[in-house]
Amino acid sequence: MHDSLADFIQELPKAELHLHIEGTFEPELMFAIAKRNGIPLDFASAEELKTAYRFNNLQEFLDIYYLGAKVLIQEEDFYDLTIAYLKTCVDQNVVHTEIFFDPQTHTDRGIAFETVIRGIRRALEDGEQLHGITSRLILCFLRHLSEEAAFQTLEEALPYKAWITGVGLDSSEKGHPPSKFERVFKKAGEEGFLLMAHAGEEGPSSYIREALDLLHVTRIDHGNRCLDDEELVQELVRRQIPLTLCPLSNLELKVISRLADHPVKRMLDKGLMATLHSDDPAYFGGYINENYLRTAEAVGLTRHDLGQLAIHSFQASFLPVREKEIWIDRVKTYCASS
Ligand code: ADE
Ligand code: ZN
């Protein structure tokens, strides 16, 4: 029996499905890598940098997030970033992780696509070998950039197709609807990539509708705003389309004003395939366990709800069916004994 909710969450096996690797860049590692690459940062110390982590919206966060990523130059830097994140997976009992990376953030600065993906890939291989953590890699197109730039990024990715499971869409949502990327998603689908998109984080529910109907995604990242459209909710329920929710991100980016307002409980009650994740944990005050715990305390999630969210995380993952079943059985057994 786990007396505290924190202990219960700690031991619960979980899959992480919404995590930007650049968003795991902890200030201490950022300073260490900046130093070895001889790149000046605008802040005197990791502590000073952290005081700048106050955001009124998504764009204010993205401005500082892209700034931090500029110190990543060598393959080794991408390796160190990823292996540091995988250590937190071990600490938090995340047994499977599906990681977003933003190649354009790096290729636009003259870093080769190959440098980025080789560093990340090598860490993922080590993570599986050393810690048994399984993973998938998902390439995100930056939606504030052009369709043409997304096509070029897709071309650059093709030689590494075996290492990339899917493509997604992230960055500034408002004013950059999914329809802008309809053709590039069509091509990505034809190339065999699985499809997902950030939608309905700050943007309207119509962006979720577009992501489903025009991009043909099988997973929605965030999706909070679906609750504005009951017909859309019914379709998401009927098709069991996963919504990868990120409560601490929503709080820090003012998508919600209080954690108690987070819709996860309402979504579960409606039968939606909601899951909980950490988005950019180095910037938002916590990794997956902090997201589970603080949200549970704020909105009153029971242990049964938390077990259901962990089961959803495996159901919504891109693991083979047999592996999903094994993890879901383990979650069920764990919950029955806790
Ligand atoms: N890139 C990193 N985090 C993001 C978020 N929460 N929304 C959109 N793009 C992002
Ligand atoms: Zn995200």
Short mmCIF file of C-alpha atoms and ligand atoms in Angstrom, two decimals:
data_model
loop_
_atom_site.label_atom_id
_atom_site.label_comp_id
_atom_site.label_asym_id
_atom_site.label_seq_id
_atom_site.Cartn_x
_atom_site.Cartn_y
_atom_site.Cartn_z
CA MET A 1 0.00 0.00 0.00
CA HIS A 2 1.30 3.44 -0.93
CA ASP A 3 0.19 5.87 1.74
CA SER A 4 0.92 9.02 -0.12
CA LEU A 5 -0.38 9.98 -3.54
CA ALA A 6 3.15 11.03 -4.49
CA ASP A 7 4.45 7.50 -3.78
CA PHE A 8 1.57 5.96 -5.71
CA ILE A 9 2.34 8.14 -8.76
CA GLN A 10 6.08 7.51 -8.47
CA GLU A 11 5.65 3.74 -8.76
CA LEU A 12 2.96 3.88 -11.46
CA PRO A 13 4.44 2.84 -14.85
CA LYS A 14 3.81 5.64 -17.34
CA ALA A 15 4.37 6.55 -20.99
CA GLU A 16 5.39 10.09 -21.92
CA LEU A 17 3.76 11.13 -25.23
CA HIS A 18 4.10 14.90 -25.28
CA LEU A 19 7.61 16.08 -24.62
CA HIS A 20 9.81 18.47 -26.60
CA ILE A 21 13.43 17.47 -26.14
CA GLU A 22 14.50 21.12 -26.40
CA GLY A 23 12.05 21.77 -23.55
CA THR A 24 14.01 19.50 -21.22
CA PHE A 25 17.06 21.76 -21.41
CA GLU A 26 17.76 22.48 -17.73
CA PRO A 27 19.51 25.82 -17.08
CA GLU A 28 22.55 24.15 -15.46
CA LEU A 29 23.17 21.97 -18.54
CA MET A 30 22.49 24.94 -20.81
CA PHE A 31 25.21 26.94 -19.06
CA ALA A 32 27.66 24.02 -19.20
CA ILE A 33 27.12 23.49 -22.94
CA ALA A 34 27.20 27.24 -23.67
CA LYS A 35 30.55 27.43 -21.90
CA ARG A 36 32.16 24.55 -23.77
CA ASN A 37 30.90 25.98 -27.09
CA GLY A 38 32.08 29.51 -26.20
CA ILE A 39 28.58 30.96 -26.63
CA PRO A 40 27.59 33.87 -24.38
CA LEU A 41 24.17 33.76 -22.72
CA ASP A 42 22.24 36.91 -21.81
CA PHE A 43 22.09 35.80 -18.18
CA ALA A 44 24.86 35.67 -15.58
CA SER A 45 23.84 32.33 -14.05
CA ALA A 46 21.37 29.46 -14.18
CA GLU A 47 19.53 31.09 -11.24
CA GLU A 48 19.21 34.39 -13.07
CA LEU A 49 17.96 32.61 -16.19
CA LYS A 50 15.26 30.85 -14.16
CA THR A 51 13.91 34.21 -12.99
CA ALA A 52 13.08 34.97 -16.65
CA TYR A 53 10.77 31.94 -16.82
CA ARG A 54 7.53 33.91 -16.41
CA PHE A 55 5.24 33.80 -19.39
CA ASN A 56 1.96 35.46 -20.27
CA ASN A 57 1.32 33.32 -23.33
CA LEU A 58 2.81 30.70 -25.67
CA GLN A 59 4.81 33.22 -27.72
CA GLU A 60 6.62 34.67 -24.71
CA PHE A 61 7.71 31.14 -23.80
CA LEU A 62 8.75 30.26 -27.36
CA ASP A 63 10.95 33.36 -27.61
CA ILE A 64 13.05 32.24 -24.64
CA TYR A 65 12.91 28.53 -25.58
CA TYR A 66 14.38 29.18 -29.04
CA LEU A 67 17.06 31.38 -27.44
CA GLY A 68 18.16 28.57 -25.13
CA ALA A 69 18.35 26.06 -27.98
CA LYS A 70 20.98 28.22 -29.71
CA VAL A 71 23.79 26.82 -27.56
CA LEU A 72 23.26 23.33 -29.06
CA ILE A 73 25.92 22.97 -31.75
CA GLN A 74 27.69 19.59 -31.72
CA GLU A 75 26.26 16.08 -31.95
CA GLU A 76 27.51 15.62 -28.38
CA ASP A 77 25.29 18.48 -27.20
CA PHE A 78 22.16 16.77 -28.53
CA TYR A 79 23.35 13.52 -26.97
CA ASP A 80 23.89 15.16 -23.56
CA LEU A 81 20.51 16.88 -23.69
CA THR A 82 18.70 13.63 -24.49
CA ILE A 83 20.58 11.37 -22.10
CA ALA A 84 19.93 13.84 -19.25
CA TYR A 85 16.20 13.64 -20.02
CA LEU A 86 16.29 9.83 -20.10
CA LYS A 87 17.78 9.84 -16.60
CA THR A 88 14.69 11.69 -15.39
CA CYS A 89 12.59 8.96 -17.04
CA VAL A 90 14.38 6.41 -14.86
CA ASP A 91 13.78 8.56 -11.77
CA GLN A 92 10.08 8.99 -12.56
CA ASN A 93 9.26 5.47 -13.75
CA VAL A 94 8.55 6.58 -17.32
CA VAL A 95 9.11 3.30 -19.14
CA HIS A 96 8.33 4.49 -22.66
CA THR A 97 8.78 7.96 -24.16
CA GLU A 98 7.81 9.53 -27.49
CA ILE A 99 9.96 12.57 -28.04
CA PHE A 100 9.38 15.61 -30.25
CA PHE A 101 12.31 17.40 -31.82
CA ASP A 102 12.27 20.65 -33.79
CA PRO A 103 14.93 20.27 -36.52
CA GLN A 104 14.24 23.72 -38.02
CA THR A 105 15.26 25.41 -34.77
CA HIS A 106 18.72 24.05 -35.48
CA THR A 107 19.00 23.80 -39.28
CA ASP A 108 18.00 27.49 -39.55
CA ARG A 109 21.17 28.25 -37.53
CA GLY A 110 23.35 26.21 -39.86
CA ILE A 111 23.42 23.01 -37.79
CA ALA A 112 23.12 19.93 -40.02
CA PHE A 113 19.99 17.79 -39.66
CA GLU A 114 22.33 14.84 -39.34
CA THR A 115 24.12 16.36 -36.32
CA VAL A 116 20.83 16.82 -34.48
CA ILE A 117 19.33 13.42 -35.18
CA ARG A 118 22.50 11.41 -34.66
CA GLY A 119 23.03 12.91 -31.21
CA ILE A 120 19.44 12.27 -30.14
CA ARG A 121 19.37 8.79 -31.66
CA ARG A 122 22.56 7.65 -29.98
CA ALA A 123 21.17 8.72 -26.59
CA LEU A 124 17.89 6.87 -27.25
CA GLU A 125 19.83 3.71 -28.09
CA ASP A 126 21.87 4.05 -24.88
CA GLY A 127 18.70 4.78 -22.91
CA GLU A 128 17.19 1.51 -24.06
CA GLN A 129 20.36 -0.49 -23.54
CA LEU A 130 21.32 0.96 -20.15
CA HIS A 131 17.90 1.64 -18.64
CA GLY A 132 15.40 -0.40 -20.69
CA ILE A 133 13.47 2.71 -21.71
CA THR A 134 11.74 2.29 -25.07
CA SER A 135 11.23 5.35 -27.24
CA ARG A 136 10.00 6.85 -30.49
CA LEU A 137 11.15 10.04 -32.18
CA ILE A 138 8.69 12.52 -33.73
CA LEU A 139 9.75 15.36 -36.00
CA CYS A 140 7.77 18.58 -35.51
CA PHE A 141 7.40 21.21 -38.21
CA LEU A 142 7.50 24.78 -36.89
CA ARG A 143 4.14 26.22 -37.92
CA HIS A 144 5.29 29.87 -37.85
CA LEU A 145 7.60 29.00 -40.78
CA SER A 146 6.46 28.37 -44.34
CA GLU A 147 4.97 25.30 -45.99
CA GLU A 148 8.01 25.29 -48.27
CA ALA A 149 10.37 25.14 -45.27
CA ALA A 150 8.36 22.21 -43.89
CA PHE A 151 8.67 20.39 -47.24
CA GLN A 152 12.41 20.93 -47.19
CA THR A 153 12.64 19.58 -43.64
CA LEU A 154 10.66 16.50 -44.67
CA GLU A 155 13.13 15.92 -47.52
CA GLU A 156 16.04 16.17 -45.08
CA ALA A 157 14.36 13.64 -42.82
CA LEU A 158 13.84 10.97 -45.46
CA PRO A 159 17.32 9.39 -45.18
CA TYR A 160 16.61 8.92 -41.44
CA LYS A 161 13.10 7.54 -41.88
CA ALA A 162 13.95 4.40 -39.93
CA TRP A 163 14.62 6.54 -36.86
CA ILE A 164 11.54 8.77 -37.09
CA THR A 165 8.11 7.36 -36.28
CA GLY A 166 5.93 10.33 -36.98
CA VAL A 167 5.58 14.00 -37.71
CA GLY A 168 3.85 16.69 -35.68
CA LEU A 169 3.19 20.43 -35.78
CA ASP A 170 4.23 22.87 -33.06
CA SER A 171 5.27 26.48 -32.27
CA SER A 172 3.03 29.59 -32.48
CA GLU A 173 -0.50 28.32 -32.98
CA LYS A 174 -2.66 31.42 -33.45
CA GLY A 175 -2.71 32.53 -37.09
CA HIS A 176 -1.03 29.32 -38.28
CA PRO A 177 -3.90 26.86 -38.81
CA PRO A 178 -3.31 23.21 -39.67
CA SER A 179 -4.65 23.90 -43.21
CA LYS A 180 -1.33 25.67 -43.96
CA PHE A 181 0.37 22.25 -43.80
CA GLU A 182 -2.22 20.07 -45.53
CA ARG A 183 0.02 19.17 -48.47
CA VAL A 184 3.14 18.46 -46.44
CA PHE A 185 1.18 16.20 -44.07
CA LYS A 186 -0.25 14.38 -47.10
CA LYS A 187 3.28 13.72 -48.34
CA ALA A 188 4.46 12.68 -44.84
CA GLY A 189 1.57 10.21 -44.60
CA GLU A 190 2.46 8.75 -48.00
CA GLU A 191 6.03 8.31 -46.76
CA GLY A 192 4.69 6.21 -43.89
CA PHE A 193 5.02 8.67 -41.01
CA LEU A 194 2.35 8.64 -38.30
CA LEU A 195 0.64 12.01 -38.00
CA MET A 196 -0.19 14.28 -35.06
CA ALA A 197 -0.47 18.01 -34.42
CA HIS A 198 -0.64 20.54 -31.61
CA ALA A 199 -4.14 21.98 -31.84
CA GLY A 200 -6.55 23.78 -29.54
CA GLU A 201 -3.87 24.86 -27.04
CA GLU A 202 -4.30 28.63 -27.65
CA GLY A 203 -6.02 28.24 -31.01
CA PRO A 204 -9.75 27.60 -31.48
CA SER A 205 -11.57 24.27 -31.64
CA SER A 206 -11.76 24.69 -35.44
CA TYR A 207 -8.00 24.02 -35.55
CA ILE A 208 -8.65 20.60 -33.97
CA ARG A 209 -11.32 19.98 -36.60
CA GLU A 210 -8.81 20.95 -39.34
CA ALA A 211 -6.11 18.71 -37.86
CA LEU A 212 -8.52 15.76 -38.05
CA ASP A 213 -10.13 16.47 -41.42
CA LEU A 214 -7.27 18.04 -43.40
CA LEU A 215 -4.09 16.64 -41.81
CA HIS A 216 -5.63 13.26 -40.93
CA VAL A 217 -3.85 13.09 -37.59
CA THR A 218 -4.43 10.17 -35.24
CA ARG A 219 -3.41 12.08 -32.10
CA ILE A 220 -4.02 15.67 -30.95
CA ASP A 221 -1.43 17.41 -28.77
CA HIS A 222 -3.21 19.49 -26.10
CA GLY A 223 -6.72 19.76 -27.60
CA ASN A 224 -8.07 21.68 -24.59
CA ARG A 225 -10.38 23.80 -26.71
CA CYS A 226 -12.35 20.82 -28.06
CA LEU A 227 -14.72 21.41 -25.15
CA ASP A 228 -16.06 24.47 -27.00
CA ASP A 229 -17.62 22.18 -29.66
CA GLU A 230 -19.84 19.36 -28.39
CA GLU A 231 -20.07 17.71 -31.82
CA LEU A 232 -16.27 17.60 -32.02
CA VAL A 233 -16.11 16.10 -28.51
CA GLN A 234 -18.52 13.37 -29.56
CA GLU A 235 -16.36 12.52 -32.57
CA LEU A 236 -13.17 12.47 -30.46
CA VAL A 237 -14.90 10.13 -28.02
CA ARG A 238 -16.29 7.88 -30.74
CA ARG A 239 -12.92 7.58 -32.50
CA GLN A 240 -10.97 7.50 -29.20
CA ILE A 241 -8.53 10.08 -30.57
CA PRO A 242 -5.91 10.69 -27.86
CA LEU A 243 -5.53 14.20 -26.43
CA THR A 244 -2.06 14.59 -24.91
CA LEU A 245 -2.72 17.14 -22.15
CA CYS A 246 -0.03 19.13 -20.33
CA PRO A 247 -1.49 20.78 -17.22
CA LEU A 248 1.60 22.56 -15.84
CA SER A 249 2.34 23.91 -19.32
CA ASN A 250 -1.25 25.16 -19.58
CA LEU A 251 -0.89 26.88 -16.21
CA GLU A 252 2.47 28.51 -17.00
CA LEU A 253 1.33 29.68 -20.46
CA LYS A 254 -1.96 31.04 -19.08
CA VAL A 255 -4.11 28.66 -21.12
CA ILE A 256 -5.83 28.24 -17.74
CA SER A 257 -5.64 30.70 -14.85
CA ARG A 258 -5.67 28.10 -12.06
CA LEU A 259 -4.74 24.42 -12.10
CA ALA A 260 -8.14 23.71 -10.52
CA ASP A 261 -9.67 24.82 -13.84
CA HIS A 262 -7.82 22.14 -15.83
CA PRO A 263 -10.32 20.13 -17.92
CA VAL A 264 -8.73 16.66 -17.56
CA LYS A 265 -11.31 15.36 -15.09
CA ARG A 266 -14.21 16.65 -17.19
CA MET A 267 -12.63 15.07 -20.25
CA LEU A 268 -12.29 11.68 -18.56
CA ASP A 269 -15.90 11.88 -17.42
CA LYS A 270 -16.97 12.49 -21.04
CA GLY A 271 -15.09 9.36 -22.18
CA LEU A 272 -12.28 11.19 -23.99
CA MET A 273 -8.93 9.42 -24.42
CA ALA A 274 -7.08 12.02 -22.31
CA THR A 275 -3.46 11.51 -21.24
CA LEU A 276 -1.15 13.62 -19.03
CA HIS A 277 2.33 14.82 -19.99
CA SER A 278 5.00 17.41 -19.37
CA ASP A 279 5.55 19.37 -22.66
CA ASP A 280 8.63 21.44 -21.69
CA PRO A 281 9.44 20.36 -18.14
CA ALA A 282 12.61 22.43 -17.69
CA TYR A 283 10.51 25.56 -18.22
CA PHE A 284 7.21 24.68 -16.54
CA GLY A 285 8.23 23.49 -13.09
CA GLY A 286 7.94 19.75 -13.35
CA TYR A 287 8.23 16.45 -15.19
CA ILE A 288 5.45 13.90 -15.58
CA ASN A 289 5.06 12.96 -11.90
CA GLU A 290 4.69 16.60 -10.91
CA ASN A 291 2.03 16.95 -13.62
CA TYR A 292 0.14 13.92 -12.27
CA LEU A 293 0.44 14.97 -8.61
CA ARG A 294 -0.28 18.68 -8.81
CA THR A 295 -3.19 18.11 -11.18
CA ALA A 296 -4.60 15.32 -9.01
CA GLU A 297 -4.48 17.60 -5.98
CA ALA A 298 -5.97 20.56 -7.85
CA VAL A 299 -8.87 18.87 -9.63
CA GLY A 300 -9.42 15.88 -7.36
CA LEU A 301 -8.23 12.95 -9.48
CA THR A 302 -8.60 9.64 -7.65
CA ARG A 303 -6.08 6.78 -7.76
CA HIS A 304 -8.48 5.11 -10.17
CA ASP A 305 -8.39 8.18 -12.44
CA LEU A 306 -4.57 8.24 -12.30
CA GLY A 307 -4.42 4.54 -13.17
CA GLN A 308 -6.79 5.23 -16.07
CA LEU A 309 -4.54 8.04 -17.31
CA ALA A 310 -1.52 5.71 -17.19
CA ILE A 311 -3.48 3.03 -19.09
CA HIS A 312 -4.48 5.66 -21.67
CA SER A 313 -0.83 6.67 -22.04
CA PHE A 314 0.05 3.15 -23.22
CA GLN A 315 -3.10 2.78 -25.33
CA ALA A 316 -2.35 6.10 -27.07
CA SER A 317 1.33 5.26 -27.61
CA PHE A 318 2.88 3.96 -30.82
CA LEU A 319 4.06 0.76 -29.14
CA PRO A 320 3.10 -2.55 -30.79
CA VAL A 321 -0.19 -3.97 -29.49
CA ARG A 322 1.51 -6.77 -27.52
CA GLU A 323 3.75 -4.33 -25.64
CA LYS A 324 0.80 -2.07 -24.91
CA GLU A 325 -1.05 -5.04 -23.42
CA ILE A 326 1.89 -5.99 -21.21
CA TRP A 327 2.18 -2.46 -19.76
CA ILE A 328 -1.57 -2.07 -19.32
CA ASP A 329 -1.66 -5.37 -17.39
CA ARG A 330 1.18 -4.14 -15.19
CA VAL A 331 -0.65 -0.88 -14.47
CA LYS A 332 -3.82 -2.81 -13.60
CA THR A 333 -1.96 -5.22 -11.32
CA TYR A 334 -0.16 -2.31 -9.65
CA CYS A 335 -3.38 -0.36 -9.09
CA ALA A 336 -5.17 -3.42 -7.70
CA SER A 337 -2.41 -3.91 -5.13
CA SER A 338 -2.02 -0.23 -4.13
N1 ADE B 1 6.98 23.95 -28.63
C1 ADE B 1 7.41 23.61 -27.41
N2 ADE B 1 6.39 23.64 -26.55
C2 ADE B 1 5.29 24.01 -27.24
C3 ADE B 1 3.94 24.20 -26.92
N3 ADE B 1 3.47 24.06 -25.68
N4 ADE B 1 3.10 24.59 -27.89
C4 ADE B 1 3.53 24.77 -29.13
N5 ADE B 1 4.80 24.59 -29.50
C5 ADE B 1 5.68 24.21 -28.56
ZN ZN B 2 3.97 20.68 -26.94
#
